[in-house]
Amino acid sequence: MFESFDATILARIQFAFTVSFHIIFPAFSIGLASYLAVLEGLHLWTKKPVYIELFDFWKTIFALAFGMGVVSGIVMSYQFGTNWSVFSDKAGPVIGPLMGYEVLSAFFLEAGFLGVMLFGRKRVGPGLHFFATLMVAFGTLMSATWILSVNSWMQTPAGFAMNDVGQFVPTDWWAVIFNPSFPYRFTHMVLAAYLTTALVVGAVGGYHLLRRTAPLRAGTMFSMAMGMITVVAPLQIAAGDAHGLNTLEHQPVKVMAMEGHFDSHPDGAPLILFGIPNSEEKRVDYAIEVPKLSSLILKHDLNAPLNGLNTVPDELEPPVEIVFFSFRVMVALGFAMLGLGLWSLYCRFKGTLYRSEWLHRFAVVMGPAGFIAVLAGWITTEVGRQPYTVYGHLLTAQSISPISAPAVASSLIAFVIVYFLVFGAGTFYILRLMGRLPRDPHGHLGLGPIRTAGITPAPGLPDSPGGAHNHGSHGGAHHGA
């Protein structure tokens, strides 16, 4: 049935499918672990119960996301042995120890303290419990460090030599771990994780502000999330620009595909805002472009020359259409996040952050944007690396196991069915939890003197969810809680 399919293509589809499911959970849990640490730290510092109530709400969601991330990650590691055994054999001396360090230093750290964080608050002191939460957050960052070091080494390999049987063997571990693209990729990914979490928390907060349930908790998480997006979104755009410059230095062909430059531009390259790449005809159809702007962005010079895909053999070109569109999806969503942050900043200064329903609706719509941007960015960097698994040294076609297409196709079908059932059910349950934010146990917003912008005394509020639409009420809620 599958004899006409290519085993390499099927194995790539299988890995892309499983990694796409996997990456959304770490992208969420990395940011959420840090958010939990911030909430518990604020509770210890201010003694306001709202922070520990939010901690209890989000820790359950974190546990589910963490568990699904671990399971989906283990499945991926088995694929190295089943579908990519030649790659594992050749690159194993380098990437094997790095992945082992992840299990020993990061996963053990996360798993070791996760139980204390989830169930130990009444059994250990608050200081030790906070330490456990910090260790879980630190463990997620450590895990990201090792995995991104492996991936970055595959993109910009360094610190290795080839032995007599064609294996990559490390000669300088510092150069392997801190390879040329690692600092940029790590910064870009961690900021993406924080943005992804902030967008989800902001969407849940906005949703419950619109429903007028638990306004104190909803308003607190919404305010924190919008503040995070306002700060991190511009940082992410700057980090993405620096990452792009690093990619131009080490993987120029990927940048050519991202920019849609089939031809070289000796006198300054235009920035193609939109178009439809035509790989057959080597051009971008219906292109909307700004003259010389690509040279200005990539080389900070309007007239700087930029090479095109006409300078590389066709067989070394990545799939241009996929890279071109996924890059634009990621960038467009990044600027939409910046817009959300600036809008919330304007509302914060105007004193309408908690009663601007259109802002709340936009935040809800933007809730999944972080996941989509992460997937689009991942597709850009991984498809743009083709046709190599280890850039410039090992082709993808040379990395596949001696396995038949029907075998890969059968396991791919099994993965699709099981993943949609298991992770679909888990995701549905997480969404149900997010939609059931418990009402404030205090029963009302105003627990003390209420001030608007910290200046004008205001009367207390009635015990009704509608109080969330009174700006003074929310300011009072935060001061009085």
Tab-separated table of C-alpha atoms in Angstrom:
chain	number	residue	atom	x	y	z
A	1	MET	CA	0.000	0.000	0.000
A	2	PHE	CA	2.849	2.391	0.852
A	3	GLU	CA	5.479	1.008	-1.559
A	4	SER	CA	5.333	4.181	-3.683
A	5	PHE	CA	6.122	6.458	-0.732
A	6	ASP	CA	9.647	7.588	0.100
A	7	ALA	CA	10.855	6.395	3.516
A	8	THR	CA	12.895	9.556	4.123
A	9	ILE	CA	9.924	11.836	3.476
A	10	LEU	CA	7.680	9.720	5.702
A	11	ALA	CA	10.271	9.713	8.495
A	12	ARG	CA	10.587	13.497	8.226
A	13	ILE	CA	6.792	13.872	8.370
A	14	GLN	CA	6.676	11.596	11.405
A	15	PHE	CA	9.367	13.537	13.242
A	16	ALA	CA	7.777	16.880	12.292
A	17	PHE	CA	4.404	15.640	13.553
A	18	THR	CA	5.704	14.406	16.900
A	19	VAL	CA	7.969	17.403	17.505
A	20	SER	CA	5.101	19.779	16.709
A	21	PHE	CA	2.988	18.150	19.413
A	22	HIS	CA	5.907	18.050	21.813
A	23	ILE	CA	7.198	21.597	21.493
A	24	ILE	CA	3.948	23.281	22.522
A	25	PHE	CA	4.097	21.676	25.975
A	26	PRO	CA	7.671	22.722	26.909
A	27	ALA	CA	7.032	26.161	25.422
A	28	PHE	CA	4.117	26.481	27.859
A	29	SER	CA	5.619	24.736	30.896
A	30	ILE	CA	8.921	26.694	30.800
A	31	GLY	CA	7.082	29.990	31.119
A	32	LEU	CA	4.449	28.636	33.494
A	33	ALA	CA	7.071	27.272	35.911
A	34	SER	CA	8.636	30.736	36.157
A	35	TYR	CA	5.172	32.299	36.544
A	36	LEU	CA	4.441	29.950	39.462
A	37	ALA	CA	7.726	30.957	41.097
A	38	VAL	CA	6.820	34.639	40.709
A	39	LEU	CA	3.347	34.080	42.176
A	40	GLU	CA	4.676	32.236	45.213
A	41	GLY	CA	7.428	34.800	45.695
A	42	LEU	CA	4.887	37.639	45.605
A	43	HIS	CA	2.736	35.800	48.136
A	44	LEU	CA	5.652	35.356	50.513
A	45	TRP	CA	6.563	39.012	50.086
A	46	THR	CA	3.117	40.677	50.204
A	47	LYS	CA	1.038	37.993	52.037
A	48	LYS	CA	-1.822	38.723	49.647
A	49	PRO	CA	-3.921	35.540	49.275
A	50	VAL	CA	-4.723	36.201	45.620
A	51	TYR	CA	-1.210	35.175	44.592
A	52	ILE	CA	-1.320	31.787	46.296
A	53	GLU	CA	-4.859	31.209	44.958
A	54	LEU	CA	-3.571	31.811	41.443
A	55	PHE	CA	-0.595	29.553	42.220
A	56	ASP	CA	-2.950	26.706	43.168
A	57	PHE	CA	-5.021	27.275	40.032
A	58	TRP	CA	-2.069	27.271	37.601
A	59	LYS	CA	-0.014	24.519	39.282
A	60	THR	CA	-2.608	21.898	38.257
A	61	ILE	CA	-2.437	23.070	34.662
A	62	PHE	CA	1.365	23.069	34.853
A	63	ALA	CA	1.395	19.470	36.086
A	64	LEU	CA	-0.731	18.345	33.138
A	65	ALA	CA	1.359	20.256	30.580
A	66	PHE	CA	4.590	19.009	32.155
A	67	GLY	CA	3.409	15.391	32.053
A	68	MET	CA	2.348	15.569	28.414
A	69	GLY	CA	5.632	17.273	27.527
A	70	VAL	CA	7.655	14.469	29.127
A	71	VAL	CA	5.671	11.696	27.422
A	72	SER	CA	5.801	13.323	23.979
A	73	GLY	CA	9.542	13.943	24.390
A	74	ILE	CA	10.311	10.316	25.222
A	75	VAL	CA	8.548	9.196	22.049
A	76	MET	CA	10.781	11.485	19.990
A	77	SER	CA	13.967	10.068	21.485
A	78	TYR	CA	12.939	6.554	20.370
A	79	GLN	CA	12.665	7.779	16.792
A	80	PHE	CA	16.402	8.419	16.767
A	81	GLY	CA	16.847	4.683	17.068
A	82	THR	CA	14.048	3.542	14.777
A	83	ASN	CA	13.980	5.988	11.860
A	84	TRP	CA	17.286	7.856	12.208
A	85	SER	CA	19.753	5.201	13.357
A	86	VAL	CA	22.474	6.270	10.888
A	87	PHE	CA	22.287	9.828	12.221
A	88	SER	CA	22.363	8.469	15.788
A	89	ASP	CA	25.417	6.384	15.013
A	90	LYS	CA	27.349	9.214	13.362
A	91	ALA	CA	26.341	12.087	15.662
A	92	GLY	CA	25.811	10.043	18.824
A	93	PRO	CA	29.260	10.747	20.362
A	94	VAL	CA	28.329	14.451	20.394
A	95	ILE	CA	24.588	14.626	21.007
A	96	GLY	CA	24.283	11.519	23.218
A	97	PRO	CA	26.119	12.996	26.228
A	98	LEU	CA	24.242	16.310	25.903
A	99	MET	CA	20.887	14.544	25.999
A	100	GLY	CA	22.130	12.447	28.903
A	101	TYR	CA	23.034	15.637	30.786
A	102	GLU	CA	19.475	16.837	30.237
A	103	VAL	CA	18.064	13.721	31.884
A	104	LEU	CA	20.532	13.798	34.780
A	105	SER	CA	20.635	17.499	35.594
A	106	ALA	CA	17.342	18.876	34.360
A	107	PHE	CA	14.720	16.162	34.339
A	108	PHE	CA	15.783	14.782	37.716
A	109	LEU	CA	15.732	18.322	39.093
A	110	GLU	CA	12.227	18.972	37.760
A	111	ALA	CA	10.810	15.579	38.734
A	112	GLY	CA	12.530	15.576	42.132
A	113	PHE	CA	10.985	18.835	43.276
A	114	LEU	CA	7.698	18.607	41.365
A	115	GLY	CA	6.049	16.450	44.039
A	116	VAL	CA	7.026	18.911	46.777
A	117	MET	CA	5.677	21.795	44.707
A	118	LEU	CA	2.372	20.069	43.943
A	119	PHE	CA	1.586	18.406	47.272
A	120	GLY	CA	4.036	19.612	49.888
A	121	ARG	CA	2.982	23.107	50.902
A	122	LYS	CA	1.280	21.879	54.091
A	123	ARG	CA	4.085	19.412	54.829
A	124	VAL	CA	7.167	21.577	54.466
A	125	GLY	CA	7.782	25.181	55.432
A	126	PRO	CA	6.932	28.027	53.046
A	127	GLY	CA	10.596	28.736	52.440
A	128	LEU	CA	11.389	25.142	51.424
A	129	HIS	CA	8.262	24.981	49.290
A	130	PHE	CA	9.301	28.160	47.493
A	131	PHE	CA	12.766	26.638	46.987
A	132	ALA	CA	11.136	23.577	45.385
A	133	THR	CA	9.154	25.812	43.035
A	134	LEU	CA	12.318	27.675	42.083
A	135	MET	CA	14.095	24.371	41.384
A	136	VAL	CA	11.265	23.220	39.114
A	137	ALA	CA	11.497	26.509	37.206
A	138	PHE	CA	15.283	26.248	37.062
A	139	GLY	CA	14.994	22.636	35.862
A	140	THR	CA	12.787	23.637	32.923
A	141	LEU	CA	15.384	26.224	31.881
A	142	MET	CA	18.182	23.651	32.247
A	143	SER	CA	16.233	21.236	30.075
A	144	ALA	CA	15.832	23.923	27.427
A	145	THR	CA	19.556	24.651	27.633
A	146	TRP	CA	20.659	21.108	26.788
A	147	ILE	CA	18.065	20.474	24.098
A	148	LEU	CA	18.753	23.796	22.394
A	149	SER	CA	22.467	23.128	22.619
A	150	VAL	CA	21.923	19.857	20.724
A	151	ASN	CA	19.717	21.506	18.131
A	152	SER	CA	22.041	24.479	17.737
A	153	TRP	CA	25.000	22.162	17.230
A	154	MET	CA	23.107	20.457	14.406
A	155	GLN	CA	22.551	23.916	12.885
A	156	THR	CA	26.044	25.330	13.467
A	157	PRO	CA	28.330	22.374	14.303
A	158	ALA	CA	31.586	23.201	16.109
A	159	GLY	CA	34.203	21.595	18.377
A	160	PHE	CA	34.324	18.202	16.642
A	161	ALA	CA	36.428	16.010	14.347
A	162	MET	CA	35.570	13.028	12.159
A	163	ASN	CA	36.986	9.636	13.135
A	164	ASP	CA	37.958	6.801	10.799
A	165	VAL	CA	34.423	5.394	10.596
A	166	GLY	CA	32.776	8.737	9.796
A	167	GLN	CA	31.508	9.635	13.254
A	168	PHE	CA	31.438	13.125	14.755
A	169	VAL	CA	33.635	13.008	17.860
A	170	PRO	CA	33.956	15.950	20.270
A	171	THR	CA	37.305	17.710	20.537
A	172	ASP	CA	36.164	20.755	22.530
A	173	TRP	CA	33.034	20.395	24.664
A	174	TRP	CA	32.797	24.136	25.326
A	175	ALA	CA	32.730	24.766	21.583
A	176	VAL	CA	30.146	22.004	21.144
A	177	ILE	CA	27.797	23.291	23.852
A	178	PHE	CA	28.268	27.004	23.192
A	179	ASN	CA	28.291	26.659	19.419
A	180	PRO	CA	27.871	29.837	17.320
A	181	SER	CA	24.052	29.888	17.195
A	182	PHE	CA	23.309	28.605	20.732
A	183	PRO	CA	23.143	31.964	22.598
A	184	TYR	CA	20.774	33.435	20.010
A	185	ARG	CA	18.593	30.333	19.728
A	186	PHE	CA	18.373	29.907	23.520
A	187	THR	CA	17.428	33.549	24.108
A	188	HIS	CA	14.870	33.492	21.299
A	189	MET	CA	13.257	30.265	22.544
A	190	VAL	CA	13.100	31.205	26.230
A	191	LEU	CA	11.555	34.585	25.409
A	192	ALA	CA	9.082	32.756	23.139
A	193	ALA	CA	8.166	30.465	26.043
A	194	TYR	CA	7.561	33.437	28.354
A	195	LEU	CA	5.466	35.168	25.688
A	196	THR	CA	3.468	31.991	25.037
A	197	THR	CA	2.640	31.621	28.717
A	198	ALA	CA	1.826	35.313	29.128
A	199	LEU	CA	-0.565	35.148	26.167
A	200	VAL	CA	-2.357	32.112	27.630
A	201	VAL	CA	-2.572	33.651	31.103
A	202	GLY	CA	-3.743	36.944	29.574
A	203	ALA	CA	-6.383	35.135	27.518
A	204	VAL	CA	-7.715	33.306	30.590
A	205	GLY	CA	-7.720	36.555	32.551
A	206	GLY	CA	-9.454	38.424	29.726
A	207	TYR	CA	-12.015	35.635	29.325
A	208	HIS	CA	-12.975	35.735	32.985
A	209	LEU	CA	-13.041	39.537	33.038
A	210	LEU	CA	-15.543	39.377	30.169
A	211	ARG	CA	-17.574	36.744	32.061
A	212	ARG	CA	-17.198	38.787	35.268
A	213	THR	CA	-16.168	35.750	37.300
A	214	ALA	CA	-13.579	36.061	40.054
A	215	PRO	CA	-12.628	39.615	39.056
A	216	LEU	CA	-9.810	39.881	41.607
A	217	ARG	CA	-8.015	36.791	40.325
A	218	ALA	CA	-8.854	37.472	36.686
A	219	GLY	CA	-7.721	41.069	36.942
A	220	THR	CA	-4.504	40.142	38.720
A	221	MET	CA	-3.475	37.536	36.150
A	222	PHE	CA	-4.547	39.799	33.284
A	223	SER	CA	-2.485	42.706	34.603
A	224	MET	CA	0.591	40.523	35.166
A	225	ALA	CA	0.293	38.934	31.720
A	226	MET	CA	-0.146	42.242	29.902
A	227	GLY	CA	2.835	43.686	31.768
A	228	MET	CA	4.944	40.691	30.719
A	229	ILE	CA	3.911	40.980	27.073
A	230	THR	CA	4.610	44.721	27.060
A	231	VAL	CA	8.178	44.121	28.228
A	232	VAL	CA	9.032	40.856	26.452
A	233	ALA	CA	7.481	41.418	22.995
A	234	PRO	CA	9.921	44.199	21.974
A	235	LEU	CA	12.799	42.228	23.511
A	236	GLN	CA	11.776	39.225	21.419
A	237	ILE	CA	11.746	41.288	18.218
A	238	ALA	CA	15.268	42.541	19.022
A	239	ALA	CA	16.423	39.002	19.856
A	240	GLY	CA	14.882	37.700	16.631
A	241	ASP	CA	16.751	40.351	14.640
A	242	ALA	CA	20.065	39.349	16.273
A	243	HIS	CA	19.260	35.675	15.635
A	244	GLY	CA	18.615	36.505	11.980
A	245	LEU	CA	21.998	38.218	11.646
A	246	ASN	CA	23.672	35.156	13.186
A	247	THR	CA	21.799	32.905	10.754
A	248	LEU	CA	22.930	35.058	7.829
A	249	GLU	CA	26.533	34.565	8.959
A	250	HIS	CA	26.372	30.795	9.450
A	251	GLN	CA	23.400	29.589	7.357
A	252	PRO	CA	23.016	32.143	4.534
A	253	VAL	CA	20.964	29.777	2.347
A	254	LYS	CA	18.279	29.593	5.040
A	255	VAL	CA	18.053	33.401	5.062
A	256	MET	CA	17.800	33.462	1.262
A	257	ALA	CA	14.786	31.150	1.516
A	258	MET	CA	13.256	33.167	4.380
A	259	GLU	CA	13.593	36.375	2.359
A	260	GLY	CA	12.534	34.779	-0.927
A	261	HIS	CA	15.698	35.929	-2.698
A	262	PHE	CA	16.047	33.638	-5.704
A	263	ASP	CA	18.337	36.172	-7.401
A	264	SER	CA	21.400	37.947	-6.047
A	265	HIS	CA	21.176	41.707	-5.430
A	266	PRO	CA	24.591	43.365	-5.841
A	267	ASP	CA	23.219	46.894	-5.220
A	268	GLY	CA	20.881	46.307	-2.296
A	269	ALA	CA	18.116	43.709	-1.825
A	270	PRO	CA	14.409	44.539	-1.428
A	271	LEU	CA	12.333	43.299	1.503
A	272	ILE	CA	9.526	41.121	0.138
A	273	LEU	CA	6.591	41.725	2.461
A	274	PHE	CA	4.360	39.196	0.738
A	275	GLY	CA	4.279	37.080	-2.405
A	276	ILE	CA	4.042	33.509	-3.608
A	277	PRO	CA	7.426	31.807	-4.136
A	278	ASN	CA	7.664	29.919	-7.399
A	279	SER	CA	10.564	27.475	-7.087
A	280	GLU	CA	10.012	26.129	-10.591
A	281	GLU	CA	10.440	29.543	-12.188
A	282	LYS	CA	12.870	30.812	-9.523
A	283	ARG	CA	10.874	33.932	-8.675
A	284	VAL	CA	8.298	35.302	-6.231
A	285	ASP	CA	4.948	35.899	-7.881
A	286	TYR	CA	2.754	38.886	-6.888
A	287	ALA	CA	5.556	40.233	-4.725
A	288	ILE	CA	4.920	43.294	-2.595
A	289	GLU	CA	8.354	44.636	-1.714
A	290	VAL	CA	10.199	47.618	-0.256
A	291	PRO	CA	13.383	48.454	-2.220
A	292	LYS	CA	16.713	47.898	-0.442
A	293	LEU	CA	15.081	47.318	2.958
A	294	SER	CA	16.333	43.720	3.242
A	295	SER	CA	19.939	44.946	2.880
A	296	LEU	CA	19.289	47.615	5.504
A	297	ILE	CA	17.869	45.083	7.996
A	298	LEU	CA	20.399	42.318	7.400
A	299	LYS	CA	23.541	44.380	6.833
A	300	HIS	CA	22.552	47.833	8.082
A	301	ASP	CA	23.441	49.295	4.680
A	302	LEU	CA	20.914	50.182	1.963
A	303	ASN	CA	23.324	49.246	-0.843
A	304	ALA	CA	24.911	46.146	0.724
A	305	PRO	CA	24.960	43.195	-1.714
A	306	LEU	CA	23.044	40.029	-0.813
A	307	ASN	CA	23.460	36.695	-2.518
A	308	GLY	CA	20.453	34.721	-3.720
A	309	LEU	CA	19.589	31.070	-4.171
A	310	ASN	CA	21.059	31.254	-7.686
A	311	THR	CA	24.479	30.958	-6.021
A	312	VAL	CA	23.807	27.445	-4.625
A	313	PRO	CA	23.017	24.175	-6.438
A	314	ASP	CA	19.324	23.307	-6.634
A	315	GLU	CA	19.816	20.135	-4.587
A	316	LEU	CA	21.102	22.202	-1.650
A	317	GLU	CA	18.086	24.546	-1.561
A	318	PRO	CA	15.600	24.112	1.303
A	319	PRO	CA	11.878	24.008	0.453
A	320	VAL	CA	11.517	27.762	-0.145
A	321	GLU	CA	7.720	28.004	0.020
A	322	ILE	CA	7.466	26.477	3.508
A	323	VAL	CA	10.287	28.567	4.957
A	324	PHE	CA	9.037	31.774	3.303
A	325	PHE	CA	5.479	31.526	4.671
A	326	SER	CA	6.305	30.130	8.124
A	327	PHE	CA	8.780	32.968	8.674
A	328	ARG	CA	6.127	35.559	7.821
A	329	VAL	CA	3.565	33.931	10.118
A	330	MET	CA	6.062	34.102	12.993
A	331	VAL	CA	6.980	37.740	12.318
A	332	ALA	CA	3.359	38.842	11.857
A	333	LEU	CA	2.333	37.266	15.151
A	334	GLY	CA	5.333	38.850	16.871
A	335	PHE	CA	4.172	42.304	15.832
A	336	ALA	CA	0.582	41.451	16.832
A	337	MET	CA	1.930	40.593	20.308
A	338	LEU	CA	3.729	43.938	20.374
A	339	GLY	CA	0.440	45.623	19.453
A	340	LEU	CA	-1.354	43.845	22.311
A	341	GLY	CA	1.331	44.935	24.752
A	342	LEU	CA	1.230	48.569	23.625
A	343	TRP	CA	-2.586	48.614	23.704
A	344	SER	CA	-2.607	47.266	27.250
A	345	LEU	CA	0.023	49.840	28.236
A	346	TYR	CA	-2.186	52.623	26.856
A	347	CYS	CA	-5.197	51.260	28.767
A	348	ARG	CA	-3.111	50.942	31.927
A	349	PHE	CA	-2.146	54.608	31.779
A	350	LYS	CA	-5.738	55.575	30.934
A	351	GLY	CA	-7.022	53.529	33.880
A	352	THR	CA	-9.174	51.249	31.698
A	353	LEU	CA	-7.113	48.051	31.777
A	354	TYR	CA	-9.819	46.105	33.645
A	355	ARG	CA	-12.856	47.452	31.794
A	356	SER	CA	-11.719	47.659	28.179
A	357	GLU	CA	-13.777	44.810	26.753
A	358	TRP	CA	-12.264	45.091	23.280
A	359	LEU	CA	-8.785	44.686	24.803
A	360	HIS	CA	-10.017	41.635	26.706
A	361	ARG	CA	-11.477	40.146	23.508
A	362	PHE	CA	-8.227	40.761	21.646
A	363	ALA	CA	-6.302	39.087	24.470
A	364	VAL	CA	-8.577	36.040	24.234
A	365	VAL	CA	-8.072	35.857	20.453
A	366	MET	CA	-4.299	36.126	20.938
A	367	GLY	CA	-4.256	33.281	23.487
A	368	PRO	CA	-3.011	30.603	21.013
A	369	ALA	CA	-0.744	33.034	19.129
A	370	GLY	CA	2.356	32.044	21.091
A	371	PHE	CA	1.952	28.356	20.205
A	372	ILE	CA	1.419	29.179	16.521
A	373	ALA	CA	4.449	31.484	16.481
A	374	VAL	CA	6.627	28.846	18.168
A	375	LEU	CA	5.555	26.226	15.627
A	376	ALA	CA	6.105	28.638	12.733
A	377	GLY	CA	9.550	29.560	14.025
A	378	TRP	CA	10.440	25.920	14.545
A	379	ILE	CA	9.348	25.077	10.982
A	380	THR	CA	11.413	28.001	9.656
A	381	THR	CA	14.583	26.875	11.372
A	382	GLU	CA	14.205	23.116	10.809
A	383	VAL	CA	12.951	23.139	7.217
A	384	GLY	CA	15.441	25.912	6.429
A	385	ARG	CA	18.230	23.569	7.578
A	386	GLN	CA	17.388	21.058	4.837
A	387	PRO	CA	18.795	19.127	3.090
A	388	TYR	CA	21.104	18.602	6.094
A	389	THR	CA	20.645	17.054	9.524
A	390	VAL	CA	24.100	18.305	10.579
A	391	TYR	CA	24.435	21.501	8.588
A	392	GLY	CA	27.049	21.303	5.876
A	393	HIS	CA	28.270	17.837	6.931
A	394	LEU	CA	25.531	15.187	6.955
A	395	LEU	CA	22.596	15.081	4.543
A	396	THR	CA	19.137	14.076	5.722
A	397	ALA	CA	19.018	11.404	3.025
A	398	GLN	CA	22.220	9.924	4.496
A	399	SER	CA	20.795	9.902	8.047
A	400	ILE	CA	17.797	7.623	7.582
A	401	SER	CA	17.675	4.063	8.925
A	402	PRO	CA	17.602	1.149	6.454
A	403	ILE	CA	13.852	0.903	6.897
A	404	SER	CA	11.001	0.401	4.465
A	405	ALA	CA	8.381	3.008	3.672
A	406	PRO	CA	5.441	0.804	4.795
A	407	ALA	CA	7.041	0.392	8.224
A	408	VAL	CA	7.452	4.157	8.664
A	409	ALA	CA	3.963	4.811	7.314
A	410	SER	CA	2.401	2.319	9.727
A	411	SER	CA	4.061	3.869	12.764
A	412	LEU	CA	3.137	7.355	11.480
A	413	ILE	CA	-0.545	6.384	11.310
A	414	ALA	CA	-0.332	4.911	14.812
A	415	PHE	CA	1.266	8.113	16.128
A	416	VAL	CA	-1.432	10.280	14.548
A	417	ILE	CA	-4.250	8.226	16.100
A	418	VAL	CA	-2.691	7.925	19.560
A	419	TYR	CA	-1.512	11.541	19.719
A	420	PHE	CA	-4.885	12.990	18.784
A	421	LEU	CA	-6.630	10.744	21.315
A	422	VAL	CA	-4.213	11.161	24.234
A	423	PHE	CA	-2.982	14.718	23.816
A	424	GLY	CA	-6.314	15.873	22.427
A	425	ALA	CA	-8.020	14.661	25.601
A	426	GLY	CA	-5.318	16.243	27.767
A	427	THR	CA	-5.561	19.569	25.976
A	428	PHE	CA	-9.361	19.515	26.216
A	429	TYR	CA	-9.114	18.938	29.964
A	430	ILE	CA	-6.645	21.825	30.360
A	431	LEU	CA	-9.012	24.129	28.461
A	432	ARG	CA	-11.871	23.047	30.751
A	433	LEU	CA	-9.759	23.863	33.793
A	434	MET	CA	-8.948	27.285	32.367
A	435	GLY	CA	-12.637	27.954	31.839
A	436	ARG	CA	-13.520	27.196	35.460
A	437	LEU	CA	-11.643	29.780	37.453
A	438	PRO	CA	-13.004	29.446	41.004
A	439	ARG	CA	-14.785	32.470	42.348
A	440	ASP	CA	-13.002	34.649	44.881
A	441	PRO	CA	-13.371	33.091	48.334
A	442	HIS	CA	-13.603	36.600	49.782
A	443	GLY	CA	-16.891	37.079	47.926
A	444	HIS	CA	-16.270	40.677	46.941
A	445	LEU	CA	-13.633	42.965	45.566
A	446	GLY	CA	-13.348	45.754	48.087
A	447	LEU	CA	-11.679	44.623	51.291
A	448	GLY	CA	-10.525	48.013	52.415
A	449	PRO	CA	-10.216	51.659	51.375
A	450	ILE	CA	-10.306	51.947	47.616
A	451	ARG	CA	-8.304	54.475	45.648
A	452	THR	CA	-8.198	55.140	41.929
A	453	ALA	CA	-4.647	55.533	40.712
A	454	GLY	CA	-3.658	55.818	44.340
A	455	ILE	CA	-5.032	59.387	44.615
A	456	THR	CA	-8.780	59.671	45.041
A	457	PRO	CA	-10.666	57.820	47.769
A	458	ALA	CA	-13.648	55.913	46.377
A	459	PRO	CA	-16.589	54.146	47.970
A	460	GLY	CA	-16.678	50.397	48.474
A	461	LEU	CA	-18.304	48.129	45.936
A	462	PRO	CA	-21.307	45.887	46.186
A	463	ASP	CA	-20.735	42.158	46.351
A	464	SER	CA	-21.368	41.423	42.662
A	465	PRO	CA	-19.318	40.273	39.699
A	466	GLY	CA	-20.338	43.481	37.918
A	467	GLY	CA	-17.892	45.304	40.116
A	468	ALA	CA	-15.167	44.158	37.796
A	469	HIS	CA	-16.275	46.786	35.317
A	470	ASN	CA	-15.649	49.582	37.738
A	471	HIS	CA	-12.080	50.715	37.480
A	472	GLY	CA	-12.034	51.958	41.020
A	473	SER	CA	-13.148	48.553	42.182
A	474	HIS	CA	-10.226	46.840	40.657
A	475	GLY	CA	-7.712	49.242	41.942
A	476	GLY	CA	-9.246	48.724	45.342
A	477	ALA	CA	-9.165	45.007	44.912
A	478	HIS	CA	-5.454	45.012	44.444
A	479	HIS	CA	-4.810	47.380	47.282
A	480	GLY	CA	-7.212	45.747	49.651
A	481	ALA	CA	-6.467	42.072	49.011
